[in-house]
């Protein structure tokens, strides 16, 4: 198995230690055993052993790792050299210790099936067989040295693999976090845009209603007053009748203006929803002379401004319909919410109807609720009043106690 990759800093450390061990082993051999190699001088023995140690790094070097050939070349170079040295210099059994660390470090399912039996079992037995009179201590030392070296390399590999895996996982988590943060920023920006558009649409709608109501009322009154100015001298009775009609038109226009002002009453987005509903109910009761009772949960939720606006506008429409069409004298407002649902119920004692006609107001309520995946229900019986129920599914991020 060939790996062409950038080395981790720990592999550079292992590589440096390998070169250092090669120099120490070559120097150790040249100094203590130069008299055994009469064909080569001291520096020649050093160079020979050092080259033997350098041959395996042809297959384990920065940017290139051959996990199959490296242990095989170690066996054919350093391994054979050490077995040959056993016969005359048993102390050289430590030459293979650090190369075995690298063999363990490069252990893989493609090579571990033969490296373990060869280096951990076969090599120690071969070394003991070459000794003249091996003792128990020699046996333990050879097996212990080979096994510990291999296990150290294998442990370093597992630690490095775990570290790289955690580093990769951390990098992926950072990317996911950045992506989520970007998406969250985009959603927040979109929510602000939607809120701005919703408020702008609300202002435009109410501005049109005020324009139509006030313009129609004043136009009718002005035209009627022009007619009265001609009739007041010639036909006083007709002028008086015309003034009565103008008074009714003016009174009706005043009611329409009050209704529009009631619709555009400012909403304190920082106040709890139940408090806003209670304030709105009190203002409606004062302006219309209607008995209004509010029942709400003891706890309150931290709801978005758009959601509060939707509930308030639906309540305003329900109150207006109860008074205008139902001529109600008493109204009960119930606001209930839990961790998953908001429910607004407006019940009046008005005229009621067996057939509810969906007009502009009710259509607007449905559209507002549909934007939040909500639902509108209307229950009404002639002579028994009307109940309007608005439900919105919503999971609150936090609940204030």
Tab-separated table of C-alpha atoms in Angstrom:
chain	number	residue	atom	x	y	z
A	1	UNK	CA	0.000	0.000	0.000
A	2	UNK	CA	1.532	3.298	-1.143
A	3	UNK	CA	0.710	6.628	0.537
A	4	UNK	CA	1.628	9.911	-1.120
A	5	UNK	CA	0.805	12.539	1.487
A	6	UNK	CA	2.164	15.339	3.595
A	7	UNK	CA	3.784	14.090	6.778
A	8	UNK	CA	2.531	14.929	10.235
A	9	UNK	CA	5.048	16.583	12.575
A	10	UNK	CA	5.172	13.392	14.684
A	11	UNK	CA	6.323	11.411	11.632
A	12	UNK	CA	9.124	13.903	11.141
A	13	UNK	CA	10.151	13.300	14.752
A	14	UNK	CA	10.157	9.523	14.196
A	15	UNK	CA	12.166	10.009	11.020
A	16	UNK	CA	14.755	12.125	12.824
A	17	UNK	CA	15.051	9.567	15.627
A	18	UNK	CA	15.469	6.816	13.021
A	19	UNK	CA	18.417	8.644	11.421
A	20	UNK	CA	19.890	9.268	14.859
A	21	UNK	CA	19.529	5.592	15.787
A	22	UNK	CA	21.179	4.626	12.477
A	23	UNK	CA	24.196	6.800	13.288
A	24	UNK	CA	24.414	5.497	16.873
A	25	UNK	CA	24.144	1.872	15.740
A	26	UNK	CA	26.791	2.352	13.028
A	27	UNK	CA	29.119	4.072	15.488
A	28	UNK	CA	28.513	1.392	18.111
A	29	UNK	CA	29.338	-1.355	15.641
A	30	UNK	CA	32.407	0.367	14.226
A	31	UNK	CA	33.890	1.194	17.630
A	32	UNK	CA	33.365	-2.105	19.429
A	33	UNK	CA	33.744	-4.544	16.582
A	34	UNK	CA	36.164	-2.977	14.104
A	35	UNK	CA	38.746	-5.687	14.820
A	36	UNK	CA	36.335	-8.315	13.512
A	37	UNK	CA	36.171	-6.658	10.073
A	38	UNK	CA	39.777	-6.508	9.023
A	39	UNK	CA	38.895	-5.688	5.426
A	40	UNK	CA	37.410	-2.298	6.382
A	41	UNK	CA	38.775	0.511	8.558
A	42	UNK	CA	36.794	2.155	11.330
A	43	UNK	CA	35.073	4.666	9.076
A	44	UNK	CA	34.318	1.898	6.561
A	45	UNK	CA	32.491	-0.169	9.205
A	46	UNK	CA	30.538	2.919	10.220
A	47	UNK	CA	29.582	3.727	6.636
A	48	UNK	CA	28.565	0.139	5.880
A	49	UNK	CA	26.173	-0.124	8.811
A	50	UNK	CA	24.823	3.367	8.226
A	51	UNK	CA	24.028	2.530	4.572
A	52	UNK	CA	22.278	-0.670	5.703
A	53	UNK	CA	20.035	1.467	7.911
A	54	UNK	CA	19.450	3.982	5.117
A	55	UNK	CA	18.213	1.476	2.542
A	56	UNK	CA	14.751	0.974	4.191
A	57	UNK	CA	14.022	4.717	4.185
A	58	UNK	CA	13.838	4.561	0.408
A	59	UNK	CA	10.350	3.219	1.120
A	60	UNK	CA	9.567	5.468	4.119
A	61	UNK	CA	10.501	9.040	3.438
A	62	UNK	CA	8.752	12.426	3.503
A	63	UNK	CA	5.874	12.412	1.042
A	64	UNK	CA	6.161	8.699	0.229
A	65	UNK	CA	5.314	5.640	2.337
A	66	UNK	CA	5.219	2.055	1.057
A	67	UNK	CA	3.670	0.112	3.924
A	68	UNK	CA	4.412	-3.262	2.316
A	69	UNK	CA	8.001	-2.856	1.149
A	70	UNK	CA	9.408	-1.037	4.194
A	71	UNK	CA	9.077	-3.949	6.672
A	72	UNK	CA	10.280	-6.388	4.010
A	73	UNK	CA	13.408	-4.309	3.272
A	74	UNK	CA	14.044	-3.939	7.022
A	75	UNK	CA	13.942	-7.728	7.280
A	76	UNK	CA	16.337	-8.242	4.354
A	77	UNK	CA	18.844	-5.544	5.433
A	78	UNK	CA	18.944	-4.722	9.133
A	79	UNK	CA	17.401	-8.074	10.055
A	80	UNK	CA	19.955	-10.198	8.196
A	81	UNK	CA	22.791	-7.976	9.416
A	82	UNK	CA	21.716	-8.422	13.026
A	83	UNK	CA	21.357	-12.206	12.719
A	84	UNK	CA	24.845	-12.388	11.269
A	85	UNK	CA	26.170	-10.201	14.055
A	86	UNK	CA	24.570	-12.372	16.739
A	87	UNK	CA	27.106	-15.114	16.199
A	88	UNK	CA	30.126	-12.995	17.103
A	89	UNK	CA	28.608	-10.069	18.998
A	90	UNK	CA	25.358	-10.910	20.845
A	91	UNK	CA	25.054	-7.342	22.199
A	92	UNK	CA	23.902	-6.215	18.710
A	93	UNK	CA	20.423	-7.571	19.419
A	94	UNK	CA	19.339	-3.938	20.019
A	95	UNK	CA	20.080	-2.865	16.423
A	96	UNK	CA	16.623	-3.877	15.265
A	97	UNK	CA	14.732	-2.258	18.165
A	98	UNK	CA	14.000	1.149	16.678
A	99	UNK	CA	13.386	-0.125	13.101
A	100	UNK	CA	10.765	-2.393	14.699
A	101	UNK	CA	9.091	0.724	16.145
A	102	UNK	CA	8.675	2.025	12.602
A	103	UNK	CA	7.471	-1.400	11.396
A	104	UNK	CA	4.814	-1.303	14.134
A	105	UNK	CA	3.986	2.285	13.254
A	106	UNK	CA	3.353	1.248	9.620
A	107	UNK	CA	1.428	-1.896	10.603
A	108	UNK	CA	-1.600	-2.399	8.406
A	109	UNK	CA	-3.973	-5.250	7.657
A	110	UNK	CA	-2.009	-5.789	4.419
A	111	UNK	CA	1.281	-6.501	6.248
A	112	UNK	CA	0.521	-7.238	9.883
A	113	UNK	CA	-0.381	-10.847	9.075
A	114	UNK	CA	3.312	-11.602	8.378
A	115	UNK	CA	5.214	-8.888	10.268
A	116	UNK	CA	3.965	-10.048	13.688
A	117	UNK	CA	4.941	-13.725	13.333
A	118	UNK	CA	8.241	-12.903	11.589
A	119	UNK	CA	9.528	-10.054	13.792
A	120	UNK	CA	7.897	-10.912	17.137
A	121	UNK	CA	8.218	-14.706	17.036
A	122	UNK	CA	10.496	-15.883	14.225
A	123	UNK	CA	13.307	-13.372	14.644
A	124	UNK	CA	13.771	-13.882	18.416
A	125	UNK	CA	13.871	-17.663	17.938
A	126	UNK	CA	16.440	-17.287	15.164
A	127	UNK	CA	18.569	-15.056	17.371
A	128	UNK	CA	18.443	-17.506	20.270
A	129	UNK	CA	19.313	-20.388	17.954
A	130	UNK	CA	22.450	-18.537	16.818
A	131	UNK	CA	23.682	-17.982	20.374
A	132	UNK	CA	26.117	-20.566	21.736
A	133	UNK	CA	24.556	-21.006	25.163
A	134	UNK	CA	21.360	-18.993	25.382
A	135	UNK	CA	19.937	-18.532	28.846
A	136	UNK	CA	16.470	-17.742	30.105
A	137	UNK	CA	17.449	-14.109	30.516
A	138	UNK	CA	18.564	-13.911	26.887
A	139	UNK	CA	15.279	-15.464	25.787
A	140	UNK	CA	13.200	-12.985	27.786
A	141	UNK	CA	15.300	-10.021	26.695
A	142	UNK	CA	15.035	-10.782	22.962
A	143	UNK	CA	11.270	-11.383	23.016
A	144	UNK	CA	10.654	-8.413	25.307
A	145	UNK	CA	12.749	-6.059	23.175
A	146	UNK	CA	11.083	-7.096	19.899
A	147	UNK	CA	7.539	-7.115	21.265
A	148	UNK	CA	7.797	-3.804	23.123
A	149	UNK	CA	9.338	-2.053	20.131
A	150	UNK	CA	6.594	-3.268	17.798
A	151	UNK	CA	3.824	-2.379	20.286
A	152	UNK	CA	5.259	1.099	20.840
A	153	UNK	CA	5.121	1.762	17.102
A	154	UNK	CA	1.604	0.335	16.880
A	155	UNK	CA	0.468	2.500	19.808
A	156	UNK	CA	1.958	5.630	18.223
A	157	UNK	CA	0.088	4.816	15.025
A	158	UNK	CA	-3.221	4.486	16.891
A	159	UNK	CA	-2.635	7.748	18.743
A	160	UNK	CA	-1.758	9.580	15.529
A	161	UNK	CA	-4.751	8.101	13.683
A	162	UNK	CA	-7.053	9.105	16.534
A	163	UNK	CA	-5.566	12.597	16.608
A	164	UNK	CA	-5.918	13.063	12.855
A	165	UNK	CA	-9.467	11.701	13.007
A	166	UNK	CA	-10.384	14.132	15.780
A	167	UNK	CA	-8.709	16.961	13.890
A	168	UNK	CA	-10.676	16.119	10.752
A	169	UNK	CA	-13.896	15.868	12.765
A	170	UNK	CA	-13.137	19.214	14.392
A	171	UNK	CA	-12.549	20.772	10.977
A	172	UNK	CA	-15.850	19.386	9.699
A	173	UNK	CA	-17.628	20.661	12.805
A	174	UNK	CA	-16.114	24.107	12.306
A	175	UNK	CA	-17.322	24.112	8.686
A	176	UNK	CA	-20.781	22.995	9.782
A	177	UNK	CA	-20.835	25.674	12.482
A	178	UNK	CA	-19.830	28.353	9.969
A	179	UNK	CA	-22.498	27.106	7.555
A	180	UNK	CA	-25.160	27.104	10.276
A	181	UNK	CA	-24.077	30.579	11.407
A	182	UNK	CA	-24.278	31.877	7.842
A	183	UNK	CA	-27.697	30.306	7.368
A	184	UNK	CA	-28.842	31.722	10.696
A	185	UNK	CA	-27.643	35.190	9.689
A	186	UNK	CA	-29.491	34.815	6.392
A	187	UNK	CA	-32.662	33.722	8.195
A	188	UNK	CA	-32.419	36.632	10.613
A	189	UNK	CA	-31.982	39.036	7.736
A	190	UNK	CA	-34.935	37.449	5.937
A	191	UNK	CA	-37.047	37.690	9.103
A	192	UNK	CA	-36.209	41.387	9.434
A	193	UNK	CA	-37.144	41.960	5.797
A	194	UNK	CA	-40.426	40.086	6.224
A	195	UNK	CA	-41.200	42.095	9.357
A	196	UNK	CA	-40.486	45.357	7.560
A	197	UNK	CA	-42.649	44.337	4.613
A	198	UNK	CA	-45.435	43.201	6.945
A	199	UNK	CA	-45.426	46.497	8.828
A	200	UNK	CA	-45.294	48.458	5.574
A	201	UNK	CA	-48.209	46.477	4.167
A	202	UNK	CA	-50.143	47.065	7.380
A	203	UNK	CA	-49.535	50.806	7.272
A	204	UNK	CA	-50.563	51.003	3.607
A	205	UNK	CA	-53.758	49.043	4.217
A	206	UNK	CA	-54.784	51.145	7.196
A	207	UNK	CA	-53.857	54.328	5.342
A	208	UNK	CA	-56.186	53.308	2.496
A	209	UNK	CA	-58.981	52.531	4.954
A	210	UNK	CA	-58.603	55.887	6.695
A	211	UNK	CA	-58.457	57.696	3.363
A	212	UNK	CA	-61.577	55.983	2.089
A	213	UNK	CA	-63.514	56.411	5.358
A	214	UNK	CA	-62.609	60.024	6.065
A	215	UNK	CA	-62.773	61.027	2.400
A	216	UNK	CA	-66.210	59.459	1.881
A	217	UNK	CA	-67.631	60.985	5.091
A	218	UNK	CA	-66.348	64.505	4.483
A	219	UNK	CA	-67.343	64.435	0.816
A	220	UNK	CA	-70.899	63.443	1.759
A	221	UNK	CA	-71.099	66.092	4.492
A	222	UNK	CA	-69.729	68.877	2.277
A	223	UNK	CA	-72.119	68.076	-0.560
A	224	UNK	CA	-75.017	67.875	1.905
A	225	UNK	CA	-74.115	71.197	3.501
A	226	UNK	CA	-74.049	72.817	0.052
A	227	UNK	CA	-77.561	71.546	-0.556
A	228	UNK	CA	-78.736	72.727	2.871
A	229	UNK	CA	-77.402	76.232	2.175
A	230	UNK	CA	-79.845	76.493	-0.767
A	231	UNK	CA	-82.784	74.906	1.058
A	232	UNK	CA	-82.530	76.711	4.384
A	233	UNK	CA	-84.367	79.818	3.093
A	234	UNK	CA	-86.736	78.297	0.558
A	235	UNK	CA	-87.591	74.960	2.200
A	236	UNK	CA	-86.667	75.024	5.873
A	237	UNK	CA	-88.344	71.676	6.587
A	238	UNK	CA	-86.380	69.892	3.882
A	239	UNK	CA	-83.193	71.600	5.094
A	240	UNK	CA	-83.902	70.290	8.600
A	241	UNK	CA	-84.414	66.750	7.266
A	242	UNK	CA	-81.199	67.038	5.299
A	243	UNK	CA	-79.326	68.112	8.432
A	244	UNK	CA	-80.654	65.034	10.257
A	245	UNK	CA	-79.299	62.838	7.467
A	246	UNK	CA	-75.960	64.660	7.563
A	247	UNK	CA	-75.779	64.132	11.327
A	248	UNK	CA	-76.280	60.377	10.890
A	249	UNK	CA	-73.630	60.280	8.160
A	250	UNK	CA	-71.222	62.201	10.368
A	251	UNK	CA	-71.887	59.905	13.343
A	252	UNK	CA	-71.327	56.835	11.179
A	253	UNK	CA	-68.120	58.328	9.778
A	254	UNK	CA	-66.903	59.073	13.297
A	255	UNK	CA	-67.471	55.444	14.260
A	256	UNK	CA	-65.538	54.294	11.218
A	257	UNK	CA	-62.651	56.633	12.063
A	258	UNK	CA	-62.610	55.372	15.645
A	259	UNK	CA	-62.563	51.829	14.348
A	260	UNK	CA	-59.590	52.604	12.097
A	261	UNK	CA	-57.761	54.330	14.950
A	262	UNK	CA	-58.489	51.280	17.060
A	263	UNK	CA	-56.908	49.130	14.330
A	264	UNK	CA	-53.710	51.185	14.191
A	265	UNK	CA	-53.276	51.460	17.952
A	266	UNK	CA	-49.544	51.195	18.648
A	267	UNK	CA	-48.272	47.841	19.896
A	268	UNK	CA	-45.564	47.728	22.517
A	269	UNK	CA	-43.456	44.818	21.237
A	270	UNK	CA	-41.579	44.665	24.538
A	271	UNK	CA	-44.722	44.106	26.614
A	272	UNK	CA	-45.994	40.560	27.178
A	273	UNK	CA	-48.690	39.412	24.793
A	274	UNK	CA	-51.279	39.014	27.565
A	275	UNK	CA	-50.632	42.577	28.717
A	276	UNK	CA	-51.093	43.937	25.190
A	277	UNK	CA	-54.375	42.054	24.830
A	278	UNK	CA	-55.642	43.361	28.193
A	279	UNK	CA	-54.778	46.943	27.209
A	280	UNK	CA	-56.479	46.540	23.830
A	281	UNK	CA	-59.584	45.056	25.478
A	282	UNK	CA	-59.807	47.931	27.973
A	283	UNK	CA	-59.540	50.537	25.203
A	284	UNK	CA	-62.214	48.750	23.171
A	285	UNK	CA	-64.526	48.558	26.185
A	286	UNK	CA	-64.120	52.296	26.885
A	287	UNK	CA	-64.692	53.343	23.270
A	288	UNK	CA	-67.684	51.085	22.578
A	289	UNK	CA	-69.294	50.695	26.005
A	290	UNK	CA	-68.938	46.907	25.810
A	291	UNK	CA	-68.161	44.596	28.734
A	292	UNK	CA	-64.905	42.793	27.925
A	293	UNK	CA	-63.257	40.148	30.133
A	294	UNK	CA	-59.768	38.744	29.473
A	295	UNK	CA	-58.587	35.311	30.632
A	296	UNK	CA	-54.938	34.416	29.980
A	297	UNK	CA	-52.291	31.979	31.192
A	298	UNK	CA	-50.314	32.998	34.246
A	299	UNK	CA	-47.057	32.484	32.355
A	300	UNK	CA	-46.064	34.465	29.308
A	301	UNK	CA	-43.894	33.574	26.328
A	302	UNK	CA	-41.184	35.408	24.465
A	303	UNK	CA	-42.898	35.607	21.071
A	304	UNK	CA	-41.609	37.332	17.915
A	305	UNK	CA	-43.037	40.733	17.070
A	306	UNK	CA	-44.637	39.427	13.861
A	307	UNK	CA	-46.475	36.706	15.769
A	308	UNK	CA	-47.724	39.207	18.341
A	309	UNK	CA	-48.900	41.495	15.541
A	310	UNK	CA	-50.808	38.639	13.907
A	311	UNK	CA	-52.631	37.760	17.147
A	312	UNK	CA	-53.406	41.414	17.955
A	313	UNK	CA	-54.795	42.086	14.469
A	314	UNK	CA	-56.957	38.974	14.614
A	315	UNK	CA	-58.290	40.065	18.005
A	316	UNK	CA	-59.050	43.560	16.709
A	317	UNK	CA	-60.987	42.149	13.771
A	318	UNK	CA	-62.909	39.751	15.999
A	319	UNK	CA	-63.852	42.536	18.439
A	320	UNK	CA	-64.934	44.841	15.615
A	321	UNK	CA	-67.125	42.123	14.037
A	322	UNK	CA	-68.670	41.269	17.421
A	323	UNK	CA	-69.747	44.865	17.922
A	324	UNK	CA	-70.607	45.892	14.352
A	325	UNK	CA	-72.365	42.771	13.080
A	326	UNK	CA	-73.286	40.974	16.284
A	327	UNK	CA	-74.184	44.059	18.381
A	328	UNK	CA	-72.626	42.268	21.339
A	329	UNK	CA	-72.815	43.757	24.839
A	330	UNK	CA	-70.435	41.289	26.494
A	331	UNK	CA	-67.255	39.678	25.140
A	332	UNK	CA	-64.897	37.103	26.660
A	333	UNK	CA	-61.295	36.869	25.419
A	334	UNK	CA	-59.281	33.738	26.248
A	335	UNK	CA	-55.554	33.431	25.496
A	336	UNK	CA	-53.937	30.060	26.111
A	337	UNK	CA	-50.515	28.792	25.106
A	338	UNK	CA	-48.243	25.898	25.908
A	339	UNK	CA	-44.937	24.713	24.506
A	340	UNK	CA	-46.385	23.945	21.059
A	341	UNK	CA	-49.645	25.886	20.485
A	342	UNK	CA	-51.115	29.374	20.887
A	343	UNK	CA	-54.915	29.653	21.080
A	344	UNK	CA	-56.941	32.897	21.005
A	345	UNK	CA	-60.713	32.613	21.554
A	346	UNK	CA	-63.161	35.545	21.333
A	347	UNK	CA	-66.722	34.723	22.472
A	348	UNK	CA	-69.591	37.253	22.367
A	349	UNK	CA	-73.272	37.314	23.288
A	350	UNK	CA	-74.311	39.002	20.056
A	351	UNK	CA	-77.000	38.175	17.519
A	352	UNK	CA	-75.125	35.286	15.979
A	353	UNK	CA	-75.884	33.730	12.620
A	354	UNK	CA	-76.530	30.292	11.203
A	355	UNK	CA	-74.511	31.191	8.113
A	356	UNK	CA	-71.233	33.067	8.262
A	357	UNK	CA	-70.241	35.030	5.172
A	358	UNK	CA	-66.497	35.426	4.684
A	359	UNK	CA	-65.769	39.040	3.934
A	360	UNK	CA	-62.660	41.148	3.709
A	361	UNK	CA	-62.024	41.057	7.460
A	362	UNK	CA	-62.287	37.291	7.910
A	363	UNK	CA	-60.241	36.681	4.749
A	364	UNK	CA	-57.509	38.900	6.168
A	365	UNK	CA	-57.539	36.912	9.422
A	366	UNK	CA	-57.185	33.635	7.538
A	367	UNK	CA	-54.278	34.994	5.494
A	368	UNK	CA	-52.490	36.233	8.613
A	369	UNK	CA	-52.924	32.893	10.380
A	370	UNK	CA	-51.951	30.894	7.282
A	371	UNK	CA	-48.598	32.694	7.237
A	372	UNK	CA	-47.888	30.963	10.592
A	373	UNK	CA	-49.526	27.653	9.573
A	374	UNK	CA	-52.418	28.651	11.816
A	375	UNK	CA	-56.146	27.931	11.615
A	376	UNK	CA	-59.358	29.993	11.979
A	377	UNK	CA	-62.608	28.500	13.310
A	378	UNK	CA	-65.933	30.348	13.643
A	379	UNK	CA	-68.842	28.905	15.629
A	380	UNK	CA	-72.094	30.834	15.550
A	381	UNK	CA	-75.796	30.200	16.135
A	382	UNK	CA	-78.551	32.693	15.592
A	383	UNK	CA	-79.472	34.308	18.888
A	384	UNK	CA	-76.635	32.558	20.788
A	385	UNK	CA	-73.641	34.682	19.816
A	386	UNK	CA	-70.409	33.895	17.956
A	387	UNK	CA	-67.106	32.295	18.970
A	388	UNK	CA	-63.936	32.963	16.976
A	389	UNK	CA	-60.983	30.602	17.608
A	390	UNK	CA	-57.490	31.327	16.250
A	391	UNK	CA	-54.799	28.650	16.722
A	392	UNK	CA	-51.128	28.907	15.773
A	393	UNK	CA	-48.559	26.108	16.200
A	394	UNK	CA	-45.408	27.587	17.711
A	395	UNK	CA	-42.529	26.149	19.751
A	396	UNK	CA	-41.186	28.816	22.043
A	397	UNK	CA	-37.416	28.996	22.569
A	398	UNK	CA	-37.892	30.103	26.158
A	399	UNK	CA	-40.632	30.608	28.698
A	400	UNK	CA	-40.614	33.383	31.276
A	401	UNK	CA	-41.886	32.369	34.675
